[in-house]
Tab-separated table of C-alpha atoms and ligand atoms in Angstrom:
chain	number	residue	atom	x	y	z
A	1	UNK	CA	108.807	146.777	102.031
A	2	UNK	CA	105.344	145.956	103.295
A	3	UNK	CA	103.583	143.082	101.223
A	4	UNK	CA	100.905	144.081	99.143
A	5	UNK	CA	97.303	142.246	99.795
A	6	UNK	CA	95.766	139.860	97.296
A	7	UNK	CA	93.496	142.646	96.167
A	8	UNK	CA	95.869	145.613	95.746
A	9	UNK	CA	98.082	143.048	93.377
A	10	UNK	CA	96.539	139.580	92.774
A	11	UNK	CA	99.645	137.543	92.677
A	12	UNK	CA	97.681	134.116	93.810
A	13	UNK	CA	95.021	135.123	91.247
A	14	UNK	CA	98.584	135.044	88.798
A	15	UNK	CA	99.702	132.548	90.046
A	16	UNK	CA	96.779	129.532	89.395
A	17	UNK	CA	95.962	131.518	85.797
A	18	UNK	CA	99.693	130.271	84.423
A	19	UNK	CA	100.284	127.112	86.904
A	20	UNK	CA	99.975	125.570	83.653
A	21	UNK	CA	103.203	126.937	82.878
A	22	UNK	CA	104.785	125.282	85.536
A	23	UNK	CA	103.721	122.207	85.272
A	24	UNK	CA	104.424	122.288	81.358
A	25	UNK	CA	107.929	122.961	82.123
A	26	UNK	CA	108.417	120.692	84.398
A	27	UNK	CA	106.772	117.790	81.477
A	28	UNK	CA	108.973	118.955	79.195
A	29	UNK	CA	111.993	118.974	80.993
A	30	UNK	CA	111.813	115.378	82.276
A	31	UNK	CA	110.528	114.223	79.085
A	32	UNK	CA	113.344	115.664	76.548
A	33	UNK	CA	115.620	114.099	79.469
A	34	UNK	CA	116.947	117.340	80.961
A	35	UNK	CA	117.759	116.411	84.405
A	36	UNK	CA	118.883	112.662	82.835
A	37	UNK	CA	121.453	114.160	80.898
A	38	UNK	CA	123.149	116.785	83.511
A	39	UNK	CA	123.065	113.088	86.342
A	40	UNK	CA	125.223	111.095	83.443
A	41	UNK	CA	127.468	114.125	83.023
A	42	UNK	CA	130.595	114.575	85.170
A	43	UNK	CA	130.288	118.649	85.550
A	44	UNK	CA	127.823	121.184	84.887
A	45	UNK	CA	126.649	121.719	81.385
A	46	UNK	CA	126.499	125.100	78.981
A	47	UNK	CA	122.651	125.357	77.150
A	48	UNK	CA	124.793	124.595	74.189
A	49	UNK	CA	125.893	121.198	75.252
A	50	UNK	CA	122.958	120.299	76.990
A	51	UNK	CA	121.044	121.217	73.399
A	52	UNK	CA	123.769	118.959	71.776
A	53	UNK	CA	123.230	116.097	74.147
A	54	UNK	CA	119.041	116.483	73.691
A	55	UNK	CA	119.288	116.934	70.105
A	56	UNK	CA	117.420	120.627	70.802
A	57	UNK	CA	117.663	123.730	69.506
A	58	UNK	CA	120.470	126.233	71.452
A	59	UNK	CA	117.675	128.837	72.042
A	60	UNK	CA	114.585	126.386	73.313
A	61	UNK	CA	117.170	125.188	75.617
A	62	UNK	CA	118.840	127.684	76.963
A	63	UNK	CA	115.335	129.396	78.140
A	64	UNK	CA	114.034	125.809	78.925
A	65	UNK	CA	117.595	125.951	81.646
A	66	UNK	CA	116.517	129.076	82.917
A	67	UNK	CA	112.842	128.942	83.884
A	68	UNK	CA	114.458	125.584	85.645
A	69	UNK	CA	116.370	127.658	87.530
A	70	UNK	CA	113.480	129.699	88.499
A	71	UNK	CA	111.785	126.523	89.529
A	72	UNK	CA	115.013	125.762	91.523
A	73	UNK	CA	115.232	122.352	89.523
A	74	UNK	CA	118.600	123.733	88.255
A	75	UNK	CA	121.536	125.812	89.712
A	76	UNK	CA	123.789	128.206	87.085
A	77	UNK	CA	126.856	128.885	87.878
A	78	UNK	CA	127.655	131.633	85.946
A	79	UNK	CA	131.396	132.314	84.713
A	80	UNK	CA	133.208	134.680	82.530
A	81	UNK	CA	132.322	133.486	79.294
A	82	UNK	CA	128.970	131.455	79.708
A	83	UNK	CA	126.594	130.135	82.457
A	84	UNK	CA	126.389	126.409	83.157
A	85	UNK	CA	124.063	123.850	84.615
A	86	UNK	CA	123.256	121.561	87.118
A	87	UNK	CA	120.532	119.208	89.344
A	88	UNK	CA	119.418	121.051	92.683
A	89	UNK	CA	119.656	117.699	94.857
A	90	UNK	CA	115.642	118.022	94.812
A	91	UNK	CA	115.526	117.263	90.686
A	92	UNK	CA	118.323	114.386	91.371
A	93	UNK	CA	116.287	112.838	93.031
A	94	UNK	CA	112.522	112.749	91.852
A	95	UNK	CA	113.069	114.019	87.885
A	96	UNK	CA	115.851	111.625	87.169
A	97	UNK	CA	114.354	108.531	86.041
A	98	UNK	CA	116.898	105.688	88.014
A	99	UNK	CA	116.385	107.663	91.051
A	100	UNK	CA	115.035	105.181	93.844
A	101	UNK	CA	112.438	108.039	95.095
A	102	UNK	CA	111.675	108.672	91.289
A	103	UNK	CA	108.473	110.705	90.094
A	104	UNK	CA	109.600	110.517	86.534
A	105	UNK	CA	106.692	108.100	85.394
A	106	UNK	CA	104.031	110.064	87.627
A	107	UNK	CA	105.234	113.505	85.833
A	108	UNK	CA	104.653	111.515	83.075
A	109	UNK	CA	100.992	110.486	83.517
A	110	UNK	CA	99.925	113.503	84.320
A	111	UNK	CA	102.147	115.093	81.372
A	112	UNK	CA	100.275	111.933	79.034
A	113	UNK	CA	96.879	111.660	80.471
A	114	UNK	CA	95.749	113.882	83.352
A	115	UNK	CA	96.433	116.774	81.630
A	116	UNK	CA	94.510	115.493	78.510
A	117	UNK	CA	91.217	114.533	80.689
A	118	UNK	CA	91.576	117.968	82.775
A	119	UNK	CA	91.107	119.922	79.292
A	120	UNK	CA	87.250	118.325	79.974
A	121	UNK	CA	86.679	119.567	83.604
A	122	UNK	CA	84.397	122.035	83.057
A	123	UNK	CA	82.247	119.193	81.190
A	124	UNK	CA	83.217	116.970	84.024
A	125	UNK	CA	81.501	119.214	86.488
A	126	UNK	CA	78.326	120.316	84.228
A	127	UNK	CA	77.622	116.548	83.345
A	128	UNK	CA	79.265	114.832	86.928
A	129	UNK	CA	80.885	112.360	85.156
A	130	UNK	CA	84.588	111.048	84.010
A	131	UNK	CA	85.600	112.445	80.633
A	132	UNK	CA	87.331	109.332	78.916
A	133	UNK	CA	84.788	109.217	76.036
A	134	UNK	CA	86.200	113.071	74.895
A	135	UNK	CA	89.631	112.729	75.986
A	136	UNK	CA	90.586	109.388	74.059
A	137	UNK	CA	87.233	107.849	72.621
A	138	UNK	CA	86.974	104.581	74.802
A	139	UNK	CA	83.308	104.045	76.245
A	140	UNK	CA	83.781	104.271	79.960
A	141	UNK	CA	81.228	101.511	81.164
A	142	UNK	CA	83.520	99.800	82.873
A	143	UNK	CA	85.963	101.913	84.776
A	144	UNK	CA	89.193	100.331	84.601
A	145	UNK	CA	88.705	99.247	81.204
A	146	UNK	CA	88.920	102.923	79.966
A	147	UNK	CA	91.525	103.386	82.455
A	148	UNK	CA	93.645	100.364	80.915
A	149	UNK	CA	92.572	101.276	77.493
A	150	UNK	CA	95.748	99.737	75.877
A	151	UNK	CA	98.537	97.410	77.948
A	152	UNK	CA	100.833	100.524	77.545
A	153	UNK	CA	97.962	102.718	79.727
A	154	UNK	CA	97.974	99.945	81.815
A	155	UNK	CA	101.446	100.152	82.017
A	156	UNK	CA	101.996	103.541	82.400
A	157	UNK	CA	99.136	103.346	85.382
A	158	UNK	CA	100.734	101.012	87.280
A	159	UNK	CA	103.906	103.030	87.146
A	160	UNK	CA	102.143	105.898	88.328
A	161	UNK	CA	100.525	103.962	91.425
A	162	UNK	CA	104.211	102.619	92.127
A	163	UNK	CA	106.554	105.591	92.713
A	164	UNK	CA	104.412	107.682	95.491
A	165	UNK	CA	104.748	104.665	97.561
A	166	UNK	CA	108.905	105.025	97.809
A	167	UNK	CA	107.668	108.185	99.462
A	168	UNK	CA	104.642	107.649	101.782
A	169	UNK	CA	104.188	104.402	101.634
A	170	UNK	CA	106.194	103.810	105.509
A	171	UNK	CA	104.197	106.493	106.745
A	172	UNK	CA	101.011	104.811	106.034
A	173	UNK	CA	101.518	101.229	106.976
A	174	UNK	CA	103.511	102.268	109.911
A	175	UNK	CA	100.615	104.948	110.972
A	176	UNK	CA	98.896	101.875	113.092
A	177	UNK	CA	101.126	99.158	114.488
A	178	UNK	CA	99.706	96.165	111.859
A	179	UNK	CA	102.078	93.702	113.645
A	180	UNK	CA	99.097	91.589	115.127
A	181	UNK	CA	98.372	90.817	111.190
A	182	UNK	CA	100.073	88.083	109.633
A	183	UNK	CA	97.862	87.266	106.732
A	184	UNK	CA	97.524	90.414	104.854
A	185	UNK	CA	95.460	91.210	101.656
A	186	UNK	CA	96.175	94.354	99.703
A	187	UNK	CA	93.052	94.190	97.518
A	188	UNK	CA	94.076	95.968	94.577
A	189	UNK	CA	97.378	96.282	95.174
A	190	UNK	CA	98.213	96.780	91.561
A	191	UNK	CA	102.142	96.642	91.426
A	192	UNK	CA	103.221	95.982	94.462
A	193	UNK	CA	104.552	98.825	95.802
A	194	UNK	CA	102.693	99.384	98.789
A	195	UNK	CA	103.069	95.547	99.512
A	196	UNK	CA	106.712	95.600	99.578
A	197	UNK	CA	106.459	98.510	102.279
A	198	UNK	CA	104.084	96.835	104.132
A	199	UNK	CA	106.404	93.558	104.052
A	200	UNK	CA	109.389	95.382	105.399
A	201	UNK	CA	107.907	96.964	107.789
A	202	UNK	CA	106.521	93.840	109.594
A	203	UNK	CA	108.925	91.243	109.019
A	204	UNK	CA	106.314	88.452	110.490
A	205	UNK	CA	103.469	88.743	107.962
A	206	UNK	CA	102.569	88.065	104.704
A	207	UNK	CA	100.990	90.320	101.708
A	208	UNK	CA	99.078	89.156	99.365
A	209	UNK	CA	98.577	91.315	96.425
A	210	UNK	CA	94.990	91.252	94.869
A	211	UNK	CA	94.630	92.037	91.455
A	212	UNK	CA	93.026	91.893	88.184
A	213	UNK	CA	94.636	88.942	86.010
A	214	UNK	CA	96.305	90.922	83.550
A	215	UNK	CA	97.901	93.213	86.639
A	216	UNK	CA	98.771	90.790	88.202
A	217	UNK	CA	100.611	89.456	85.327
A	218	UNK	CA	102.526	92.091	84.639
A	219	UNK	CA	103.613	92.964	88.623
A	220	UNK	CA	104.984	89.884	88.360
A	221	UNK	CA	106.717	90.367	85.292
A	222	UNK	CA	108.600	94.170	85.810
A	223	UNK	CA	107.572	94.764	89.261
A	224	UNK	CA	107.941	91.900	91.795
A	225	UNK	CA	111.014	90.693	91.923
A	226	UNK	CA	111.730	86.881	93.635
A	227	UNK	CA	113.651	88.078	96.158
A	228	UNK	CA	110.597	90.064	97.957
A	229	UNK	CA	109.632	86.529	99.405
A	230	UNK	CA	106.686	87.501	101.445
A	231	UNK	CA	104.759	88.984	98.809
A	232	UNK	CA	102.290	86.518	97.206
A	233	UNK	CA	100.201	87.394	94.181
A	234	UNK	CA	96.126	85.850	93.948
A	235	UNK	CA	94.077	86.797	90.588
A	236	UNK	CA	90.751	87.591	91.090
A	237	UNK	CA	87.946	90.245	90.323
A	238	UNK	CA	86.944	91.722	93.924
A	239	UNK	CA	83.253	92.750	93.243
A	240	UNK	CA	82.630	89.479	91.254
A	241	UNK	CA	84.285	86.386	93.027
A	242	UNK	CA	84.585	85.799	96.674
A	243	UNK	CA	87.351	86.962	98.611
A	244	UNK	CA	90.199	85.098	100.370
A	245	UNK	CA	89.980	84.974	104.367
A	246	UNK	CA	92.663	87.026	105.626
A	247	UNK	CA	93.332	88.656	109.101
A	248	UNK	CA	93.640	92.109	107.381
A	249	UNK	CA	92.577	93.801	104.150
A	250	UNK	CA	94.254	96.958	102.993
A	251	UNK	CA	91.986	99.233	100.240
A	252	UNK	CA	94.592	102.074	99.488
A	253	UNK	CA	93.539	104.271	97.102
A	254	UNK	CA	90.186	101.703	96.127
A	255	UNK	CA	87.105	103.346	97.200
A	256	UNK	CA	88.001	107.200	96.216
A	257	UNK	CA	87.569	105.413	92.679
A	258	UNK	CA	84.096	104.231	93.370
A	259	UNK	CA	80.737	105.571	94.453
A	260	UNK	CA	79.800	104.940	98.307
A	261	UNK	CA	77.038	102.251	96.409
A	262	UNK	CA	80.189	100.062	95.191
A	263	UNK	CA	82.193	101.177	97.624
A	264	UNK	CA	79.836	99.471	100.359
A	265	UNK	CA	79.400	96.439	98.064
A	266	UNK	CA	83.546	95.654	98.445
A	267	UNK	CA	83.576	96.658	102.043
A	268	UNK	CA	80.639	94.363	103.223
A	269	UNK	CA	82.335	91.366	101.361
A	270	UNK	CA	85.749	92.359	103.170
A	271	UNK	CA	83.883	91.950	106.080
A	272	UNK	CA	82.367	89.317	105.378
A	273	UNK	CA	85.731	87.431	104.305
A	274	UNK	CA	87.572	89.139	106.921
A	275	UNK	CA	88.665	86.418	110.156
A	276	UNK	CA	86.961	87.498	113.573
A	277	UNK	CA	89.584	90.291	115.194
A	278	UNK	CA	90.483	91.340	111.926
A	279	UNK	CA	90.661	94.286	110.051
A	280	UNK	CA	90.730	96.736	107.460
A	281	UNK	CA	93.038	99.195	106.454
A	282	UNK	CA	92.100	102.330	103.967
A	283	UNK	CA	94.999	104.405	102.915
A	284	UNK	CA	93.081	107.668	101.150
A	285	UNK	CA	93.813	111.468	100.617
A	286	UNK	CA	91.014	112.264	103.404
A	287	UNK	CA	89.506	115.703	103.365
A	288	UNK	CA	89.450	117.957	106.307
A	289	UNK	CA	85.352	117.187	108.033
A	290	UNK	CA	84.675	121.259	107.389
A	291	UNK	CA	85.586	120.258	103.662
A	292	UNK	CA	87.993	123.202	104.261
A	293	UNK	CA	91.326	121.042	102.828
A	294	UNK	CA	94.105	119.821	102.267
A	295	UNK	CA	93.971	121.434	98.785
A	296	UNK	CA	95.760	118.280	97.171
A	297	UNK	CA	92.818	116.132	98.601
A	298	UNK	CA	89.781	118.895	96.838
A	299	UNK	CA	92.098	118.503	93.847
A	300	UNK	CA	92.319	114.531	93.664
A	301	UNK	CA	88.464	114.944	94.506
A	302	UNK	CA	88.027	116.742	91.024
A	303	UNK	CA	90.703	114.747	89.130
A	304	UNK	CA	88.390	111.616	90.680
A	305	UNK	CA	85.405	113.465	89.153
A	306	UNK	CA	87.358	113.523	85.559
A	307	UNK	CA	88.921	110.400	85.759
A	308	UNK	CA	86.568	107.327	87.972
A	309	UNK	CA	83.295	106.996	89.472
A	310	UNK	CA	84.505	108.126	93.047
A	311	UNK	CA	85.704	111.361	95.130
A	312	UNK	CA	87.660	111.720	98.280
A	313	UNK	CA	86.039	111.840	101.098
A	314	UNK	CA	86.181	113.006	104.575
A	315	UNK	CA	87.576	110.706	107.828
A	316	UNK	CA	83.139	110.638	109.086
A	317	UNK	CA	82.582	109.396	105.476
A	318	UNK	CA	84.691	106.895	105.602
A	319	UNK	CA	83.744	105.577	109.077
A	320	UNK	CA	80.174	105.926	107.671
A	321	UNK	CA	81.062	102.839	104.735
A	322	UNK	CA	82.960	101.102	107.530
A	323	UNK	CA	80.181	101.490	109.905
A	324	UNK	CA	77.354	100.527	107.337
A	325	UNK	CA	79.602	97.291	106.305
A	326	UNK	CA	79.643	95.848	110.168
A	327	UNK	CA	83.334	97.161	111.039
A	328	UNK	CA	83.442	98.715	114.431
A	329	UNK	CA	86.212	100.537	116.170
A	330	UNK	CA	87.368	103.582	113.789
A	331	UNK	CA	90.277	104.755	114.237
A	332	UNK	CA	92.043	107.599	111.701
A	333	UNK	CA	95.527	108.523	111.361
A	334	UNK	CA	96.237	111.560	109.503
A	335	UNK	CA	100.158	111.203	108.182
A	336	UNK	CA	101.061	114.985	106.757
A	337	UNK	CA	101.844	113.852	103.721
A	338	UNK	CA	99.558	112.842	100.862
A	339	UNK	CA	97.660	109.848	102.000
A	340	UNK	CA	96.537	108.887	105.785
A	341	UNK	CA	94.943	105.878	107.366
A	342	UNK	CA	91.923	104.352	108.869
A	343	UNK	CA	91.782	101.212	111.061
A	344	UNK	CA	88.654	99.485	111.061
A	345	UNK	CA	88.597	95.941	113.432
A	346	UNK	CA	85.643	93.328	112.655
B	401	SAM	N1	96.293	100.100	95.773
B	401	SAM	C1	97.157	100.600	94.742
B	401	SAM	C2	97.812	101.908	95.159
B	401	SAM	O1	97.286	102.600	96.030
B	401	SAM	O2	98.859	102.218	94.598
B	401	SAM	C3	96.448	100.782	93.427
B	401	SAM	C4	95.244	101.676	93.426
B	401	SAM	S1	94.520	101.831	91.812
B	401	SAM	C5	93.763	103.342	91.899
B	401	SAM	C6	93.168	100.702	91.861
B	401	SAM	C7	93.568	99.255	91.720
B	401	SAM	O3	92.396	98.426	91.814
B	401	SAM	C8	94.209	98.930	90.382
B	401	SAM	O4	95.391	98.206	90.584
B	401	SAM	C9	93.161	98.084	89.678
B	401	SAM	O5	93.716	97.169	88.757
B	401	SAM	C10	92.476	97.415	90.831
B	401	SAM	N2	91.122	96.974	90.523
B	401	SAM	C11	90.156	97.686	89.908
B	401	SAM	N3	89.038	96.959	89.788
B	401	SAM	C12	89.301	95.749	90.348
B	401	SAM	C13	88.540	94.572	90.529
B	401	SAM	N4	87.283	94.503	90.115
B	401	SAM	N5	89.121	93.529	91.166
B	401	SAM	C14	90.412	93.605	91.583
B	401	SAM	N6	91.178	94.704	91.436
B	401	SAM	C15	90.637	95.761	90.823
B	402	ASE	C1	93.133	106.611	90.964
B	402	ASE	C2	94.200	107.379	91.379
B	402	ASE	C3	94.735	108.278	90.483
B	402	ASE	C4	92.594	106.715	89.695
B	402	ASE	C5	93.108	107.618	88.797
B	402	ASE	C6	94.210	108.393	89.191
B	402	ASE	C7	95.801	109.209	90.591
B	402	ASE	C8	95.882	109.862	89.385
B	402	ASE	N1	94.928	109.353	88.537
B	402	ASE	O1	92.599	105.752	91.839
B	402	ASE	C9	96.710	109.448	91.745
B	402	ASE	C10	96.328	110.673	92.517
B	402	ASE	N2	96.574	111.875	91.766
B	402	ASE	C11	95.557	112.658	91.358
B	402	ASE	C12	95.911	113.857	90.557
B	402	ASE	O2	94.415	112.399	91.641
């Protein structure tokens, strides 16, 4: 059968309308505990005993099951009498929340708050600005104290930063060969996550992670655990007290939050902190120069838009900040997956 063209039928037109639905599905799923239950059971499970188990109604369920199937989060195996249920390997192992490769707390911040600020995006784009006043009535002066409105946000945040790392994070500290660096700061390194990778992957250096007090606090507390030995922790407020010297500074995920004003600020104190030979690392979603893609990176750039002062930017941007804040030798190392690299030396 020949395929139709987008404008005979407009199935990707469809399609983004009710992606909604989608991603609803999946929220709801991983948050009744769907894919938690059918792990902890020994055999596939009827919509019946799955309801029983969730404490949901049969008929919810049972069509709950089946648009999982559709998703191919589930498989049925149909027999005489009724179909049953069970993880795809995929679901096992990002919707089920002990899962070492886990997304469960990411579905949940976008289930929790993402999906809250995106119902402002069309404000977000008339007024160019981050929506938290409308979404959940905290006064957005200062960025990351909307963003860790409550210790629970913060909480839930942190959780969110952590998991993506179990999945990209080798691909980005291994995209340059950081061996030469034993001192290494991960300014902002929130819980850890990206620290740990970094510490395995270079068994001769050391990572510091930068934080805010109270993030640091609690990295220690659920994320850190004693036996990751060369991960240090060093409280501190980048843009108001001085940095540490160190022989390389990793930003991942830092400047998309911040305008290229700020986001100069913390790069010429790196810089300025940073040992001669040294350098800087940025891990970001970077956009194709043409502006033509990756469609997760023009994405982040709008959820950026709705959610912190910053945007993604393109590789020239970048080497634009680096440029402006005396780093020299560019170098950019697109991964395929989500996030990439650029190498900066001072
Ligand atoms: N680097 C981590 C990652 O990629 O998973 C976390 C990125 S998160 C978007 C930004 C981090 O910067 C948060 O952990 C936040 O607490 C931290 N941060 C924000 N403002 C800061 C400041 N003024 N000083 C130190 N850290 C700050
Ligand atoms: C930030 C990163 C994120 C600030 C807010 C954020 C992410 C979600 N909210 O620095 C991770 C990337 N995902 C998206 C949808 O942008």
């Amino acid at each position: 059968m020949s395929s139709l063209n987008d404008v005979e039928y407009p199935r990707r037109i469809l399609d983004y309308m009710e992606g909604f639905l989608v991603s609803k599905t999946l929220f709801a799923s991983c948050e009744l505990g769907v894919f938690d239950l059918l792990l902890a059971s020994e055999r596939p499970l009827s919509a019946a005993e799955v309801a029983r188990g969730l404490g949901t109604s049969e008929d919810g369920t049972e069509r709950l099951l089946s648009a999982c199937v559709g998703l191919q989060l589930l498989t049925s195996h149909p027999s005489d009498t009724e179909v049953l249920y069970s993880n795809t390997e995929m679901a096992e192992t990002y919707l089920t929340k002990s899962s070492p490769r886990s997304l469960y707390h990411s579905i949940q911040y976008n289930s929790k708050t993402i999906y809250l600020c995106w119902h402002y995006l069309s404000d977000a784009v008339r007024e160019g600005t981050n929506q938290y006043e409308k979404a959940f009535g905290v006064s957005s002066k200062d960025l990351f104290e909307a963003l860790y409105r409550s210790d629970e946000e913060m909480v839930k945040f942190m959780q969110l930063m952590n998991s993506i790392w179990n999945i990209c994070g080798k691909d980005v500290v291994t995209a340059f060969d950081l061996s030469p660096f034993k001192t290494i700061y991960d300014l902002g390194g929130c819980s850890g996550a990206l620290a740990k990778q970094c510490a395995a992957a270079y068994p001769d250096s050391t990572v510091t992670v930068f934080d805010l007090p109270k993030v640091v606090h609690m990295a220690k507390e659920h994320f850190v655990s004693a036996e990751h030995e060369r991960i240090l922790f060093h409280e501190g407020d980048f843009f108001k007290e001085p940095l540490p010297e160190a022989e390389l500074y990793i930003l991942a995920r830092i400047l998309h939050d911040w305008t290229d004003q700020r986001s100069l600020e913390l790069l010429t104190k790196v810089q300025q902190s940073c040992k001669p030979g040294g350098g800087v690392l940025l891990v970001e979603a970077l956009l194709h120069e043409d502006n033509s893609g990756p469609l997760t990176a023009q994405l982040y750039s709008l959820n950026m838009l709705v959610q912190t002062e910053g945007r993604e930017r393109k590789a020239s941007e970048y080497t634009a900040l680096l440029t402006a804040a005396g780093f020299s030798h560019v170098q950019v190392q697109r991964t395929g997956k989500i996030y990439d690299a650029v190498l900066a030396r001072k």
